[in-house]
Amino acid sequence: MTSSSKPALGILALEKGLPAGSPAANPRFTELLDLPVISETIEGGWSELVVRGDPILEPAFVAAARKLVARGAVAISSNCGFSIRHQKAVAAAVDVPVALSSLLLLPMMLSQVPRDGKVAVVTADSSNLTEDTLVIGNPSDRSRVVIGGIEGGELLRNEMVRPPVFTPVFSIQSDVEACISRLRAAHPAIKAILFECAGFPLVSRELRKNTRLPIYDIADLCRMVFASVT
């Protein structure tokens, strides 16, 4: 596999059932980045396994990350927020910055809102966003984090099949917007929103306008990490 001719952001991509040796298609959110991007498939990394946190995938994450570095990646991210479970292993295996999940932004966001304010984490599947996936520096801040998911919606349903099925942007926006509305009704103190899912940046701009709240996602993290080394 050829290496990149210029510094690139490397993306660890979920399995799509492409033939062995095929380069991974760049995930949809990378179209928003305006950055040079290369990607590698996490072998066997189907959505259902990554979302539920199957530890057997860790060697595949590491192997794909090393391939990305060999191809010219100067920083590494992923296209699934649940990859947070493999953050430490990948960071220890390569000598470039690693930021696999937007969940890494949670401590920063908690510091940006008032102490009586809350941060909402909107995820593709709240049943699998367990305590071990939350990056919270101060345990006392856990009560300031609320979680909502779009499980049962079209995006998660489409991503869980093999191979995954394309989901239109309007469907993603409808499900995410409904989730945010439910969360805000239950928690009026929400002051900012964190999107876990790498499918959500496709609707971030529109929902920032609609909610009038700060919304952070994996695209924001990718831009920041890439800018730190270029």
PDB file of N, CA and C in Angstrom, residues 56 73 85 87 90 95 113 116 125 144 154 164 174 176 191:
ATOM      1  N   ILE A  56     -11.454  -8.393  21.884  1.00  0.00           N
ATOM      2  CA  ILE A  56     -10.674  -9.155  20.911  1.00  0.00           C
ATOM      3  C   ILE A  56     -10.196  -8.272  19.754  1.00  0.00           C
ATOM      4  N   ALA A  73       0.532   8.985   8.156  1.00  0.00           N
ATOM      5  CA  ALA A  73      -0.360   9.657   9.105  1.00  0.00           C
ATOM      6  C   ALA A  73       0.455  10.325  10.210  1.00  0.00           C
ATOM      7  N   ARG A  85     -12.500   2.839  23.929  1.00  0.00           N
ATOM      8  CA  ARG A  85     -12.019   1.720  24.739  1.00  0.00           C
ATOM      9  C   ARG A  85     -10.616   1.268  24.322  1.00  0.00           C
ATOM     10  N   GLN A  87      -8.292   3.527  23.119  1.00  0.00           N
ATOM     11  CA  GLN A  87      -7.467   4.736  23.083  1.00  0.00           C
ATOM     12  C   GLN A  87      -6.074   4.489  23.673  1.00  0.00           C
ATOM     13  N   VAL A  90      -3.801   2.011  21.493  1.00  0.00           N
ATOM     14  CA  VAL A  90      -3.314   2.587  20.236  1.00  0.00           C
ATOM     15  C   VAL A  90      -2.304   3.690  20.510  1.00  0.00           C
ATOM     16  N   ASP A  95       3.840   6.474  17.550  1.00  0.00           N
ATOM     17  CA  ASP A  95       4.512   7.682  18.025  1.00  0.00           C
ATOM     18  C   ASP A  95       3.939   8.931  17.365  1.00  0.00           C
ATOM     19  N   VAL A 113     -18.719  25.180  30.884  1.00  0.00           N
ATOM     20  CA  VAL A 113     -20.086  25.558  31.265  1.00  0.00           C
ATOM     21  C   VAL A 113     -20.135  25.838  32.766  1.00  0.00           C
ATOM     22  N   ASP A 116     -23.417  24.809  37.612  1.00  0.00           N
ATOM     23  CA  ASP A 116     -24.786  24.291  37.691  1.00  0.00           C
ATOM     24  C   ASP A 116     -25.321  23.888  36.318  1.00  0.00           C
ATOM     25  N   ASP A 125     -25.938   4.798  20.596  1.00  0.00           N
ATOM     26  CA  ASP A 125     -26.492   3.691  21.382  1.00  0.00           C
ATOM     27  C   ASP A 125     -26.188   3.925  22.853  1.00  0.00           C
ATOM     28  N   ARG A 144     -23.100  15.996  36.267  1.00  0.00           N
ATOM     29  CA  ARG A 144     -23.311  17.086  35.308  1.00  0.00           C
ATOM     30  C   ARG A 144     -23.363  16.577  33.864  1.00  0.00           C
ATOM     31  N   GLU A 154     -32.858   4.765  12.409  1.00  0.00           N
ATOM     32  CA  GLU A 154     -32.376   4.182  11.165  1.00  0.00           C
ATOM     33  C   GLU A 154     -30.859   4.057  11.114  1.00  0.00           C
ATOM     34  N   PRO A 164     -22.678  -2.642   6.330  1.00  0.00           N
ATOM     35  CA  PRO A 164     -23.579  -1.561   6.728  1.00  0.00           C
ATOM     36  C   PRO A 164     -24.278  -0.924   5.531  1.00  0.00           C
ATOM     37  N   SER A 174     -33.168  13.981  11.903  1.00  0.00           N
ATOM     38  CA  SER A 174     -34.452  13.808  12.565  1.00  0.00           C
ATOM     39  C   SER A 174     -34.310  13.070  13.884  1.00  0.00           C
ATOM     40  N   VAL A 176     -31.511  12.599  15.729  1.00  0.00           N
ATOM     41  CA  VAL A 176     -30.662  13.313  16.684  1.00  0.00           C
ATOM     42  C   VAL A 176     -31.411  14.509  17.272  1.00  0.00           C
ATOM     43  N   LYS A 191     -26.185  22.959  28.841  1.00  0.00           N
ATOM     44  CA  LYS A 191     -25.544  24.148  28.276  1.00  0.00           C
ATOM     45  C   LYS A 191     -24.677  23.842  27.058  1.00  0.00           C
TER      46      LYS A 191
END
